[in-house]
XYZ file of N, CA and C in Angstrom:
204
model
N -63.326 -83.883 -101.155
C -63.299 -84.473 -99.833
C -64.726 -84.909 -99.498
N -64.859 -86.145 -99.042
C -66.199 -86.591 -98.689
C -66.568 -86.044 -97.309
N -67.862 -86.104 -97.002
C -68.332 -85.456 -95.783
C -67.773 -86.116 -94.531
N -67.515 -87.414 -94.553
C -66.929 -88.072 -93.388
C -65.574 -87.474 -93.048
N -64.796 -87.126 -94.067
C -63.500 -86.499 -93.849
C -63.677 -85.094 -93.293
N -64.642 -84.358 -93.839
C -64.925 -83.014 -93.321
C -65.299 -83.105 -91.850
N -66.189 -84.036 -91.535
C -66.631 -84.200 -90.153
C -65.459 -84.555 -89.238
N -64.567 -85.420 -89.717
C -63.416 -85.821 -88.923
C -62.412 -84.709 -88.697
N -62.361 -83.753 -89.609
C -61.417 -82.634 -89.515
C -62.120 -81.326 -89.150
N -63.266 -81.431 -88.514
C -64.114 -80.270 -88.265
C -63.374 -79.135 -87.567
N -62.646 -79.439 -86.514
C -61.969 -78.372 -85.754
C -60.958 -77.639 -86.624
N -60.253 -78.377 -87.491
C -59.268 -77.755 -88.364
C -59.944 -76.938 -89.474
N -61.147 -77.317 -89.853
C -61.825 -76.653 -90.961
C -62.684 -75.466 -90.529
N -62.835 -75.264 -89.232
C -63.705 -74.183 -88.773
C -63.294 -72.821 -89.342
N -62.018 -72.565 -89.442
C -61.561 -71.294 -90.005
C -61.976 -71.128 -91.455
N -61.832 -72.201 -92.230
C -62.249 -72.157 -93.640
C -63.757 -71.970 -93.752
N -64.501 -72.610 -92.851
C -65.955 -72.453 -92.845
C -66.332 -71.013 -92.563
N -65.642 -70.384 -91.622
C -65.948 -68.993 -91.305
C -65.515 -68.041 -92.414
N -64.486 -68.397 -93.178
C -64.125 -67.587 -94.342
C -65.240 -67.637 -95.379
N -65.835 -68.809 -95.530
C -66.892 -68.998 -96.523
C -68.213 -68.422 -96.050
N -68.571 -68.694 -94.805
C -69.829 -68.220 -94.224
C -69.505 -67.414 -92.978
N -69.153 -66.163 -93.173
C -68.668 -65.304 -92.101
C -69.665 -65.021 -91.001
N -70.950 -65.229 -91.253
C -71.956 -64.965 -90.226
C -72.067 -66.092 -89.206
N -71.441 -67.230 -89.468
C -71.490 -68.335 -88.520
C -70.480 -68.092 -87.405
N -70.926 -68.229 -86.179
C -70.054 -67.990 -85.032
C -69.325 -69.270 -84.634
N -68.287 -69.108 -83.833
C -67.565 -70.264 -83.300
C -68.506 -71.172 -82.524
N -69.363 -70.564 -81.710
C -70.304 -71.354 -80.917
C -71.248 -72.160 -81.806
N -71.748 -71.547 -82.864
C -72.641 -72.265 -83.780
C -71.905 -73.424 -84.450
N -70.666 -73.184 -84.856
C -69.895 -74.242 -85.495
C -69.572 -75.356 -84.508
N -69.369 -75.010 -83.241
C -69.147 -76.035 -82.218
C -70.388 -76.912 -82.044
N -71.554 -76.290 -82.062
C -72.802 -77.046 -81.917
C -73.038 -77.925 -83.144
N -72.754 -77.411 -84.323
C -72.941 -78.172 -85.568
C -72.036 -79.403 -85.572
N -70.802 -79.226 -85.120
C -69.844 -80.330 -84.918
C -69.734 -81.280 -86.100
N -69.773 -80.734 -87.308
C -69.545 -81.560 -88.487
C -70.786 -82.210 -89.060
N -71.927 -81.978 -88.464
C -73.159 -82.585 -88.966
C -73.671 -81.785 -90.158
N -73.634 -82.405 -91.316
C -73.957 -81.733 -92.572
C -75.348 -81.116 -92.551
N -76.346 -81.873 -92.096
C -77.715 -81.366 -92.110
C -77.869 -80.146 -91.213
N -77.166 -80.108 -90.093
C -77.228 -78.940 -89.217
C -76.537 -77.739 -89.843
N -75.426 -77.978 -90.538
C -74.737 -76.889 -91.229
C -75.629 -76.310 -92.318
N -76.249 -77.170 -93.098
C -77.159 -76.716 -94.158
C -78.279 -75.877 -93.561
N -78.881 -76.355 -92.485
C -79.977 -75.620 -91.847
C -79.546 -74.275 -91.318
N -78.366 -74.215 -90.729
C -77.880 -72.950 -90.172
C -77.576 -71.946 -91.283
N -76.970 -72.417 -92.371
C -76.690 -71.536 -93.513
C -77.994 -71.035 -94.111
N -78.936 -71.935 -94.245
C -80.250 -71.577 -94.791
C -80.893 -70.471 -93.944
N -80.861 -70.633 -92.629
C -81.485 -69.656 -91.740
C -80.729 -68.323 -91.717
N -79.406 -68.376 -91.636
C -78.597 -67.154 -91.518
C -78.634 -66.301 -92.781
N -78.657 -66.974 -93.929
C -78.541 -66.245 -95.193
C -79.863 -66.155 -95.951
N -80.924 -66.755 -95.410
C -82.242 -66.645 -96.026
C -82.298 -67.247 -97.416
N -81.648 -68.399 -97.581
C -81.630 -69.051 -98.891
C -82.391 -70.377 -98.817
N -82.720 -70.908 -99.973
C -83.432 -72.176 -100.042
C -82.530 -73.327 -99.595
N -83.157 -74.381 -99.113
C -82.413 -75.546 -98.648
C -81.523 -76.098 -99.753
N -82.045 -76.151 -100.974
C -81.274 -76.689 -102.099
C -80.019 -75.862 -102.355
N -80.134 -74.543 -102.234
C -78.977 -73.677 -102.439
C -77.957 -73.872 -101.320
N -78.433 -73.994 -100.086
C -77.525 -74.227 -98.956
C -76.811 -75.568 -99.133
N -77.522 -76.590 -99.564
C -76.897 -77.892 -99.799
C -75.847 -77.807 -100.893
N -76.148 -77.049 -101.949
C -75.191 -76.878 -103.046
C -73.930 -76.186 -102.537
N -74.094 -75.150 -101.733
C -72.937 -74.433 -101.196
C -72.078 -75.342 -100.315
N -72.732 -76.157 -99.486
C -71.999 -77.069 -98.609
C -71.269 -78.120 -99.435
N -71.925 -78.652 -100.461
C -71.273 -79.635 -101.330
C -70.091 -79.013 -102.072
N -70.257 -77.779 -102.535
C -69.160 -77.078 -103.210
C -67.984 -76.876 -102.254
N -68.291 -76.506 -101.012
C -67.242 -76.336 -100.007
C -66.470 -77.637 -99.812
N -67.210 -78.729 -99.647
C -66.566 -80.030 -99.416
C -65.718 -80.447 -100.601
N -66.183 -80.211 -101.816
C -65.406 -80.617 -102.991
C -64.155 -79.760 -103.157
N -64.230 -78.475 -102.802
C -63.062 -77.605 -102.898
C -62.099 -77.808 -101.741
N -62.561 -78.486 -100.716
C -61.767 -78.634 -99.509
C -60.683 -79.699 -99.642
N -60.515 -80.277 -100.788
C -59.430 -81.224 -100.992
C -58.081 -80.543 -100.743
N -58.029 -79.234 -100.920
C -56.790 -78.489 -100.720
C -56.692 -77.889 -99.321
N -57.639 -78.160 -98.463
C -57.639 -77.591 -97.107
C -56.592 -78.246 -96.238
């Protein structure tokens, strides 16, 4: 699934996002509102990982989300 599709289905995908990144709150996901760069930054900050790793995780999520 490309990121435009993820962004368009953000409200429906919030549950899947929280399954993947359980430390993200509903409020944080509402603020992110499908913006990839904000999601990457929030994951990076919450989990203390490098930007490249956060980007990889987000890309992996989007590619696996074809079945969402």
